[in-house]
């Protein structure tokens, strides 16, 4: 796996999840998720997605958000794959692509709903986003329910809206 | 010959403060090694480290109980309380460095030295303390607080000296119709405040309970009188739990030290994140690693708050220990994130908690230097 390909995947994931690079690497699953994408939709589509990300206008450009919508999320081939990737980061689960996508581009052998690994469930970003812990894991400790949850501050989105 | 006996109550208080400092110093290395283990591997090692780190926290609290029993004031916020890693611990006639590192063979070799049984070899029996100059840049533990270059042979010997001091001072007090156990009973931490204990936590109120408390610390660490179990044949001593991991085999009842004959166990020596040993915040590239640096700093700040909370708990508010529990679980999550992030400009190495507590020795040293140059 080339490191620039991984870097592009990480950059794309930061943009899609609104979590920081540190948070994403902190799950210990970034490489695993890129491999999941490669396995399920194949290297070609993954590369197309990464290329679309690299081709975006620079981060400070107001056109960037618009471009994310049109060339990635609104793209016929890449949109559903991207949404599955967001769900993967948040839940640790790959959700089977919609039937419209499958009918148009063909069914992929590995495309089924599955949890990537036990720790993928535990490290799902959704838990961090809501200030909760995954049921059955990362217990917050005896008596902790007596204290208010810790909900992380929202990332600064002002410059991009 | 220099007498290392404890002869005054103030000396005893300082020894007990040093005992708390020593017990605490083992927690960051064990905690980091525990959380450096990758998910899904090394379940035996995880279990061993988890049990031992909880017992070290118990020892810290026991030492606080003894100090409170004689009217002392436990203070985990003193500038020298949290040590600068790697720190030096006694290993017989030499010393060794205990540091922050990933789980692996090297870490286990260090842990075995920490918990090593106390027995002196024949030629050193009755020879007093070991004279050894510690580098001015290294924190030495297990030495005589009155003479920093005089070291005990082992941690067990350090505690025996405390036990002898307690006996002596209490006998002296008795002679004049009083006692050294004048501490406020309500400051004692008992099991009701101590969740998932790692052992029973009892109040220290007199000579008997004080000596029992010291025995418990020694036996959990190194076993009872050279045996592999503690006094009730109930629990394997720390030293032999680590030895099981090194030898890849469990001990069972009747085994001789060094020769476990129980079932085999698996250790994946590569199953830990490759953290950079004894990382300091200043080593994290300020630009490339800004988020990692921020997270390491946030961890240190939180750890400092934890030590403040423990100090209040040990000074008459034992129920605050319940608030400390979720903080320890927070540490787990924070450490997981630190050890999974690559360290910029150190290819193949990951981040780590640094345990540089705001306001501790290192900062104090920097301030002193600034004053000198000003």
Coordinates of C-alpha atoms in Angstrom, one line a residue:
Chain A
X1 CA 0.0 0.0 0.0
X2 CA 1.6 3.3 -1.0
X3 CA 1.7 5.8 1.8
X4 CA 0.4 8.6 -0.5
X5 CA -2.7 6.5 -1.2
X6 CA -3.2 6.0 2.5
X7 CA -2.7 9.7 3.1
X8 CA -5.4 10.5 0.5
X9 CA -7.7 8.1 2.2
X10 CA -7.1 9.7 5.6
X11 CA -7.6 13.2 4.1
X12 CA -10.9 12.1 2.5
X13 CA -12.0 10.5 5.8
X14 CA -11.2 13.6 7.8
X15 CA -13.4 15.6 5.4
X16 CA -16.2 13.1 5.4
X17 CA -16.4 12.4 9.1
X18 CA -15.5 15.8 10.5
X19 CA -13.2 14.1 13.0
X20 CA -9.5 15.0 13.2
X21 CA -6.6 13.0 11.8
X22 CA -5.6 12.2 15.4
X23 CA -9.1 10.9 16.2
X24 CA -9.2 8.7 13.1
X25 CA -5.7 7.3 13.6
X26 CA -6.6 6.9 17.2
X27 CA -9.2 4.2 16.3
X28 CA -6.4 2.0 15.0
X29 CA -8.6 1.1 12.1
X30 CA -7.7 3.5 9.2
X31 CA -5.6 1.0 7.3
X32 CA -8.2 -1.7 7.9
X33 CA -11.0 0.5 6.5
X34 CA -9.0 1.3 3.3
X35 CA -8.5 -2.4 2.9
X36 CA -12.2 -2.9 3.4
X37 CA -13.0 -0.4 0.7
X38 CA -10.5 -2.2 -1.6
X39 CA -12.0 -5.6 -0.8
X40 CA -15.6 -4.6 -1.2
X41 CA -15.7 -2.2 -4.2
X42 CA -12.3 -3.0 -5.6
X43 CA -9.1 -1.0 -6.1
X44 CA -10.4 0.8 -9.2
X45 CA -13.4 2.4 -7.6
X46 CA -11.4 3.2 -4.5
X47 CA -8.7 4.9 -6.6
X48 CA -11.4 6.8 -8.5
X49 CA -12.8 8.1 -5.1
X50 CA -9.3 9.1 -3.9
X51 CA -8.6 10.8 -7.2
X52 CA -11.8 12.8 -7.0
X53 CA -10.8 13.8 -3.5
X54 CA -7.3 14.9 -4.6
X55 CA -8.8 16.9 -7.5
X56 CA -11.0 19.0 -5.1
X57 CA -10.3 22.8 -4.9
X58 CA -7.9 23.6 -2.0
X59 CA -9.4 23.6 1.5
X60 CA -9.5 27.3 1.9
X61 CA -11.5 27.7 -1.3
X62 CA -15.3 28.2 -0.9
X63 CA -15.9 26.1 -3.9
X64 CA -14.6 23.0 -2.1
X65 CA -17.7 22.1 -0.2
X66 CA -19.8 22.5 -3.4
X67 CA -17.3 20.3 -5.2
X68 CA -17.5 17.6 -2.5
X69 CA -21.2 17.5 -3.1
X70 CA -21.1 17.4 -6.9
X71 CA -18.0 15.3 -7.7
X72 CA -18.1 12.9 -4.7
X73 CA -21.4 12.6 -2.8
X74 CA -23.5 13.4 -5.8
X75 CA -21.5 11.3 -8.2
X76 CA -23.5 8.3 -9.5
X77 CA -20.7 5.8 -9.0
X78 CA -18.9 7.3 -6.0
X79 CA -21.8 8.7 -3.9
X80 CA -23.2 5.5 -2.4
X81 CA -19.7 4.2 -1.9
X82 CA -18.8 7.4 0.0
X83 CA -21.9 7.2 2.1
X84 CA -21.1 3.6 3.0
X85 CA -17.6 4.7 4.0
X86 CA -19.0 7.4 6.3
X87 CA -21.2 4.8 7.9
X88 CA -18.2 2.5 8.2
X89 CA -16.2 5.0 10.2
X90 CA -19.1 5.8 12.5
X91 CA -20.4 2.3 13.2
X92 CA -17.5 -0.1 12.3
X93 CA -20.0 -1.8 9.9
X94 CA -19.9 -1.9 6.2
X95 CA -23.5 -1.5 5.0
X96 CA -24.4 -3.3 1.7
X97 CA -24.7 -0.8 -1.2
X98 CA -28.2 0.1 -2.3
X99 CA -29.8 -2.0 -5.0
X100 CA -29.9 0.9 -7.4
X101 CA -26.1 1.0 -7.3
X102 CA -25.8 -2.7 -7.7
X103 CA -28.2 -2.8 -10.6
X104 CA -26.3 -0.1 -12.4
X105 CA -22.7 -1.1 -11.6
X106 CA -23.0 -4.8 -10.9
X107 CA -23.0 -6.8 -7.6
X108 CA -19.7 -7.1 -5.9
X109 CA -18.9 -10.4 -4.3
X110 CA -17.9 -9.0 -0.9
X111 CA -20.6 -6.4 -0.7
X112 CA -22.8 -7.5 2.2
X113 CA -23.5 -5.9 5.5
X114 CA -20.8 -6.9 8.0
X115 CA -18.9 -5.7 11.1
X116 CA -15.3 -5.3 10.1
X117 CA -13.9 -6.6 13.4
X118 CA -14.7 -6.6 17.1
X119 CA -12.6 -3.5 17.7
X120 CA -14.3 -1.7 14.7
X121 CA -17.6 -1.9 16.6
X122 CA -15.8 -0.6 19.8
X123 CA -14.0 2.3 18.0
X124 CA -17.0 3.5 16.0
X125 CA -17.0 7.3 15.8
X126 CA -20.7 7.5 16.7
X127 CA -19.9 6.7 20.4
X128 CA -17.5 9.6 20.6
X129 CA -19.9 11.9 18.7
X130 CA -22.6 11.3 21.2
X131 CA -20.4 11.2 24.3
X132 CA -21.4 7.6 25.1
X133 CA -19.6 4.3 25.3
X134 CA -20.3 1.3 23.1
X135 CA -22.7 -1.1 24.8
X136 CA -20.6 -3.9 26.3
X137 CA -17.2 -2.3 25.8
X138 CA -15.1 0.6 26.9
X139 CA -17.0 0.8 30.2
X140 CA -16.8 4.2 31.7
X141 CA -16.4 2.8 35.2
X142 CA -18.4 2.2 38.4
X143 CA -20.7 5.0 39.3
X144 CA -19.9 7.0 36.2
X145 CA -23.5 7.3 35.3
X146 CA -23.8 9.8 38.1
X147 CA -21.7 12.3 36.1
X148 CA -22.8 14.2 32.9
X149 CA -21.6 12.7 29.6
X150 CA -18.6 14.2 27.9
X151 CA -19.6 15.4 24.5
X152 CA -16.8 16.7 22.3
X153 CA -17.0 20.2 21.0
X154 CA -18.2 20.5 17.4
X155 CA -15.4 21.1 14.9
X156 CA -15.2 24.7 13.6
X157 CA -17.2 24.5 10.4
X158 CA -17.8 28.3 10.0
X159 CA -15.1 28.7 7.3
X160 CA -16.6 26.0 5.2
X161 CA -20.4 26.7 5.2
Chain B
X1 CA 28.5 2.7 60.3
X2 CA 25.6 4.9 59.2
X3 CA 22.3 3.8 60.8
X4 CA 19.5 3.8 58.4
X5 CA 17.0 3.1 61.1
X6 CA 14.0 5.4 61.4
X7 CA 14.2 7.3 64.8
X8 CA 11.7 10.1 64.6
X9 CA 8.1 10.5 63.5
X10 CA 9.1 13.1 60.9
X11 CA 11.5 10.6 59.4
X12 CA 8.8 8.0 59.3
X13 CA 6.4 10.4 57.6
X14 CA 9.0 11.1 54.9
X15 CA 9.7 7.4 54.4
X16 CA 5.9 6.8 53.9
X17 CA 5.7 9.7 51.5
X18 CA 8.5 8.1 49.6
X19 CA 6.6 4.8 49.7
X20 CA 3.6 6.4 48.1
X21 CA 5.9 8.0 45.5
X22 CA 7.5 4.6 44.8
X23 CA 4.1 2.8 44.5
X24 CA 2.8 5.5 42.2
X25 CA 6.0 5.4 40.0
X26 CA 5.2 1.8 39.0
X27 CA 1.7 2.7 37.8
X28 CA 2.5 4.7 34.6
X29 CA 4.8 2.0 33.2
X30 CA 2.3 -0.8 33.9
X31 CA -0.6 1.2 32.6
X32 CA 1.1 2.2 29.4
X33 CA 2.3 -1.4 28.7
X34 CA -1.2 -2.6 29.3
X35 CA -2.9 -0.2 26.9
X36 CA -0.2 -0.6 24.3
X37 CA -1.4 -4.1 23.6
X38 CA -3.3 -4.4 20.3
X39 CA -6.9 -5.4 20.4
X40 CA -7.6 -9.1 20.3
X41 CA -4.2 -10.4 21.2
X42 CA -2.3 -11.1 24.5
X43 CA -5.3 -11.7 26.7
X44 CA -3.2 -13.4 29.3
X45 CA -0.7 -10.5 29.5
X46 CA -3.6 -8.0 29.5
X47 CA -5.2 -9.8 32.4
X48 CA -1.9 -10.0 34.4
X49 CA -1.1 -6.3 33.8
X50 CA -4.6 -5.2 34.7
X51 CA -4.6 -7.1 38.0
X52 CA -1.1 -5.8 38.9
X53 CA -1.8 -2.2 38.1
X54 CA -5.0 -2.3 40.2
X55 CA -2.9 -3.8 43.1
X56 CA -0.3 -1.0 42.8
X57 CA -3.1 1.5 43.2
X58 CA -4.1 -0.4 46.2
X59 CA -0.6 -0.2 47.6
X60 CA -0.5 3.5 47.0
X61 CA -3.7 3.8 49.0
X62 CA -2.4 1.5 51.8
X63 CA 0.7 3.7 52.1
X64 CA -1.6 6.7 52.4
X65 CA -3.6 5.0 55.1
X66 CA -0.4 4.3 57.1
X67 CA 0.7 7.9 56.7
X68 CA -2.7 9.1 57.8
X69 CA -2.7 6.8 60.8
X70 CA 0.3 8.5 62.2
X71 CA -1.0 12.0 61.6
X72 CA 0.8 12.7 58.3
X73 CA -0.6 14.5 55.3
X74 CA -0.5 12.6 52.0
X75 CA 0.4 15.0 49.2
X76 CA 0.5 13.7 45.6
X77 CA 0.9 17.2 44.3
X78 CA 4.3 17.8 45.8
X79 CA 6.6 18.9 42.9
X80 CA 8.7 15.7 43.2
X81 CA 5.8 13.3 43.5
X82 CA 5.5 12.2 39.9
X83 CA 8.8 11.0 38.7
X84 CA 10.6 11.8 35.4
X85 CA 11.0 8.6 33.4
X86 CA 13.2 6.7 33.1
X87 CA 13.6 6.6 36.9
X88 CA 16.0 4.5 38.8
X89 CA 14.9 1.7 41.2
X90 CA 17.1 -0.5 43.4
X91 CA 18.2 -3.8 42.0
X92 CA 20.5 -5.2 44.6
X93 CA 24.0 -3.7 44.3
X94 CA 23.2 -2.0 41.0
X95 CA 20.1 -0.2 39.9
X96 CA 18.0 -0.3 36.9
X97 CA 15.8 2.1 34.9
X98 CA 12.1 1.9 34.9
X99 CA 10.5 3.7 32.0
X100 CA 7.5 4.1 29.8
X101 CA 7.5 1.6 27.0
X102 CA 5.3 -0.8 25.0
X103 CA 4.5 -4.3 26.2
X104 CA 7.3 -6.7 25.1
X105 CA 10.2 -8.7 26.3
X106 CA 12.2 -5.6 27.4
X107 CA 9.2 -4.2 29.4
X108 CA 8.7 -7.6 31.1
X109 CA 12.4 -7.8 32.1
X110 CA 12.0 -4.4 33.8
X111 CA 8.8 -5.5 35.5
X112 CA 10.4 -8.6 36.9
X113 CA 13.1 -6.4 38.4
X114 CA 10.5 -4.1 40.0
X115 CA 8.8 -7.0 41.7
X116 CA 12.0 -9.1 42.5
X117 CA 12.1 -10.8 45.8
X118 CA 14.1 -9.0 48.5
X119 CA 16.5 -11.6 49.7
X120 CA 20.1 -10.4 50.0
X121 CA 22.9 -12.8 49.0
X122 CA 24.8 -14.2 52.0
X123 CA 27.9 -11.9 51.5
X124 CA 25.7 -8.7 51.8
X125 CA 23.7 -9.7 54.9
X126 CA 24.0 -7.1 57.6
X127 CA 26.1 -4.8 55.4
X128 CA 23.8 -1.8 55.5
X129 CA 22.6 0.3 52.6
X130 CA 24.2 0.2 49.2
X131 CA 26.1 3.4 48.4
X132 CA 25.5 4.4 44.8
X133 CA 25.7 7.9 43.2
X134 CA 22.6 8.6 41.2
X135 CA 23.0 10.9 38.2
X136 CA 21.6 14.3 39.0
X137 CA 19.2 14.0 36.0
X138 CA 17.7 10.7 37.2
X139 CA 15.0 10.3 39.8
X140 CA 16.1 7.6 42.3
X141 CA 13.5 5.6 44.2
X142 CA 13.9 3.2 47.1
X143 CA 16.7 5.2 48.6
X144 CA 17.0 6.7 52.1
X145 CA 15.1 10.0 51.9
X146 CA 17.8 11.5 54.3
X147 CA 20.7 10.4 52.1
X148 CA 19.9 10.1 48.5
X149 CA 23.0 8.1 47.5
X150 CA 22.2 5.4 50.0
X151 CA 19.9 2.8 48.5
X152 CA 18.0 -0.1 49.9
X153 CA 18.8 -3.5 48.4
X154 CA 15.3 -3.9 47.3
X155 CA 11.8 -2.5 47.7
X156 CA 11.1 -5.2 50.2
X157 CA 14.0 -4.0 52.3
X158 CA 12.8 -0.4 52.1
X159 CA 9.4 -1.5 53.5
X160 CA 11.1 -3.6 56.2
X161 CA 12.9 -0.5 57.4
X162 CA 9.5 1.3 57.6
X163 CA 8.0 -1.6 59.6
X164 CA 11.0 -1.6 62.0
X165 CA 10.6 2.2 62.4
X166 CA 7.0 1.9 63.2
X167 CA 7.7 -0.8 65.8
X168 CA 10.5 1.3 67.4
X169 CA 8.5 4.6 67.5
X170 CA 5.4 2.9 68.8
X171 CA 7.4 1.2 71.6
X172 CA 9.0 4.5 72.5
X173 CA 5.6 6.2 72.6
X174 CA 4.2 3.4 74.8
X175 CA 7.0 4.0 77.3
X176 CA 5.6 7.4 78.0
X177 CA 2.0 6.3 77.9
X178 CA 1.1 7.5 74.4
X179 CA 0.9 6.2 70.8
X180 CA 2.1 7.3 67.3
X181 CA -1.3 6.3 65.9
X182 CA -3.0 9.7 66.5
X183 CA -4.4 10.2 63.0
X184 CA -8.0 11.0 62.4
X185 CA -9.9 7.7 61.8
X186 CA -12.2 9.3 59.2
X187 CA -9.3 9.8 56.8
X188 CA -8.8 6.1 56.4
X189 CA -9.7 4.6 53.1
X190 CA -11.6 1.3 53.4
X191 CA -13.0 -1.1 50.8
X192 CA -16.4 0.7 50.6
X193 CA -14.6 3.6 48.8
X194 CA -12.4 1.4 46.8
X195 CA -14.1 -0.2 43.8
X196 CA -12.9 -3.5 42.5
X197 CA -10.1 -3.5 45.0
X198 CA -7.3 -5.9 44.1
X199 CA -7.3 -6.9 47.8
X200 CA -8.9 -5.9 51.0
X201 CA -8.5 -2.4 52.1
X202 CA -8.6 -2.0 55.9
X203 CA -8.2 0.9 58.2
X204 CA -4.8 1.4 59.8
X205 CA -5.3 2.4 63.4
X206 CA -2.6 0.7 65.5
X207 CA 0.6 -1.2 65.3
X208 CA -1.0 -4.5 64.3
X209 CA -2.9 -3.1 61.3
X210 CA 0.0 -1.0 60.2
X211 CA 2.3 -4.1 60.1
X212 CA -0.4 -6.1 58.3
X213 CA -0.7 -3.3 55.7
X214 CA 3.1 -3.4 55.0
X215 CA 3.0 -7.2 54.8
X216 CA 0.3 -7.0 52.2
X217 CA 2.3 -4.7 50.0
X218 CA 5.4 -6.8 50.2
X219 CA 3.7 -10.2 49.7
X220 CA 1.6 -9.1 46.7
X221 CA 4.8 -7.9 45.0
X222 CA 7.3 -10.6 45.6
X223 CA 5.6 -13.5 47.4
X224 CA 5.8 -14.7 50.9
X225 CA 9.2 -15.6 52.2
X226 CA 10.5 -16.8 48.8
X227 CA 7.4 -18.7 47.9
X228 CA 5.4 -18.0 44.8
X229 CA 2.1 -17.2 46.6
X230 CA 1.1 -14.6 49.1
X231 CA 0.6 -15.8 52.7
X232 CA -2.8 -17.5 52.2
X233 CA -1.6 -19.5 49.1
X234 CA -4.4 -17.5 47.6
X235 CA -2.8 -15.3 45.0
X236 CA 0.3 -15.6 42.9
X237 CA 2.8 -12.8 43.6
X238 CA 3.4 -10.2 40.9
X239 CA 6.9 -11.4 40.2
X240 CA 5.7 -14.9 39.3
X241 CA 2.8 -13.6 37.2
X242 CA 5.3 -11.8 35.0
X243 CA 7.5 -14.9 35.1
X244 CA 4.6 -16.9 33.7
X245 CA 4.5 -14.7 30.7
X246 CA 8.2 -14.9 30.1
X247 CA 8.2 -18.7 30.5
X248 CA 5.0 -19.2 28.6
X249 CA 3.6 -21.4 31.2
X250 CA 1.3 -21.1 34.3
X251 CA 2.4 -21.8 37.8
X252 CA 0.3 -24.2 39.8
X253 CA 0.2 -25.2 43.5
X254 CA 3.4 -26.9 44.7
X255 CA 5.6 -25.4 42.0
X256 CA 9.1 -24.1 42.8
X257 CA 10.0 -20.5 42.0
X258 CA 11.3 -20.3 38.4
X259 CA 9.8 -23.7 37.4
X260 CA 6.1 -23.4 36.4
X261 CA 4.5 -26.7 35.4
X262 CA 0.9 -25.6 34.7
X263 CA -0.7 -25.2 31.3
X264 CA 1.0 -23.3 28.5
X265 CA 0.0 -19.8 27.6
X266 CA 0.6 -17.8 24.5
X267 CA 2.3 -14.4 24.3
X268 CA 2.4 -12.4 21.1
X269 CA 5.6 -10.4 21.5
X270 CA 4.8 -8.3 18.5
X271 CA 1.2 -7.7 19.6
X272 CA 1.8 -4.1 20.9
X273 CA 1.9 -0.7 19.3
X274 CA 5.5 0.4 18.8
X275 CA 5.5 3.4 21.1
X276 CA 8.6 5.5 21.5
X277 CA 10.0 4.8 25.0
X278 CA 10.1 7.6 27.5
X279 CA 8.6 10.1 25.1
X280 CA 8.5 13.7 26.2
X281 CA 6.1 16.3 24.9
X282 CA 9.0 18.4 23.5
X283 CA 9.9 15.4 21.3
X284 CA 6.6 15.7 19.4
X285 CA 7.0 17.8 16.3
X286 CA 5.1 21.0 17.0
X287 CA 3.8 21.4 13.5
X288 CA 3.6 17.9 12.1
X289 CA 2.3 16.4 15.3
X290 CA 0.3 19.3 16.7
X291 CA -2.8 17.2 17.4
X292 CA -0.7 14.4 19.0
X293 CA 1.1 17.0 21.1
X294 CA -2.1 18.6 22.2
X295 CA -3.5 15.2 23.2
X296 CA -0.4 14.3 25.1
X297 CA -0.6 17.6 27.0
X298 CA -4.3 17.1 27.7
X299 CA -3.5 13.7 29.1
X300 CA -0.8 15.1 31.4
X301 CA -3.2 17.9 32.6
X302 CA -5.9 15.3 33.3
X303 CA -3.4 13.1 35.1
X304 CA -2.4 16.1 37.3
X305 CA -6.1 16.7 38.1
X306 CA -6.3 13.0 39.0
X307 CA -3.4 13.3 41.5
X308 CA -5.1 16.4 43.0
X309 CA -8.3 14.5 43.4
X310 CA -6.5 11.6 45.1
X311 CA -4.8 14.1 47.4
X312 CA -8.2 15.4 48.5
X313 CA -9.6 11.9 48.9
X314 CA -6.6 10.9 51.1
X315 CA -7.1 14.1 53.2
X316 CA -10.5 13.4 54.7
X317 CA -12.8 13.1 51.6
X318 CA -12.6 9.3 50.9
X319 CA -15.8 9.3 48.9
X320 CA -13.9 11.3 46.2
X321 CA -12.3 8.1 45.2
X322 CA -15.5 7.1 43.5
X323 CA -15.0 10.1 41.2
X324 CA -11.5 8.9 40.4
X325 CA -12.8 5.7 38.9
X326 CA -14.3 7.2 35.7
X327 CA -11.1 9.3 35.3
X328 CA -9.0 6.1 35.2
X329 CA -11.3 4.7 32.4
X330 CA -10.8 8.0 30.6
X331 CA -7.0 7.4 30.8
X332 CA -7.5 4.1 29.0
X333 CA -9.3 5.8 26.1
X334 CA -6.8 8.6 25.9
X335 CA -3.8 6.2 26.0
X336 CA -5.4 4.1 23.2
X337 CA -5.5 7.1 21.0
X338 CA -2.0 8.2 21.8
X339 CA -0.4 4.9 21.2
X340 CA -2.1 4.3 17.8
X341 CA -1.0 7.6 16.4
X342 CA 2.3 7.6 14.5
X343 CA 5.0 9.9 16.0
X344 CA 6.1 12.4 13.3
X345 CA 9.8 12.3 12.3
X346 CA 10.2 8.9 14.1
X347 CA 9.5 6.4 11.4
X348 CA 7.9 3.2 12.8
X349 CA 7.3 4.8 16.3
X350 CA 4.0 5.8 17.8
X351 CA 3.0 8.3 20.4
X352 CA 2.6 7.6 24.1
X353 CA 1.5 9.3 27.3
X354 CA 4.4 11.1 28.8
X355 CA 3.3 11.6 32.4
X356 CA 4.9 15.0 32.7
X357 CA 2.7 16.4 35.3
X358 CA 2.2 20.2 35.2
X359 CA 4.0 21.7 38.2
X360 CA 6.2 18.6 38.8
X361 CA 10.0 18.3 39.2
X362 CA 10.8 18.9 35.6
X363 CA 9.0 22.1 35.3
X364 CA 10.5 23.2 38.6
X365 CA 13.9 22.5 37.3
X366 CA 13.3 24.6 34.2
X367 CA 12.0 27.4 36.4
X368 CA 15.1 27.3 38.5
X369 CA 17.2 27.5 35.5
X370 CA 15.3 30.5 34.2
X371 CA 15.8 32.2 37.6
X372 CA 19.5 31.6 37.4
X373 CA 19.9 33.0 33.9
X374 CA 17.6 36.0 34.7

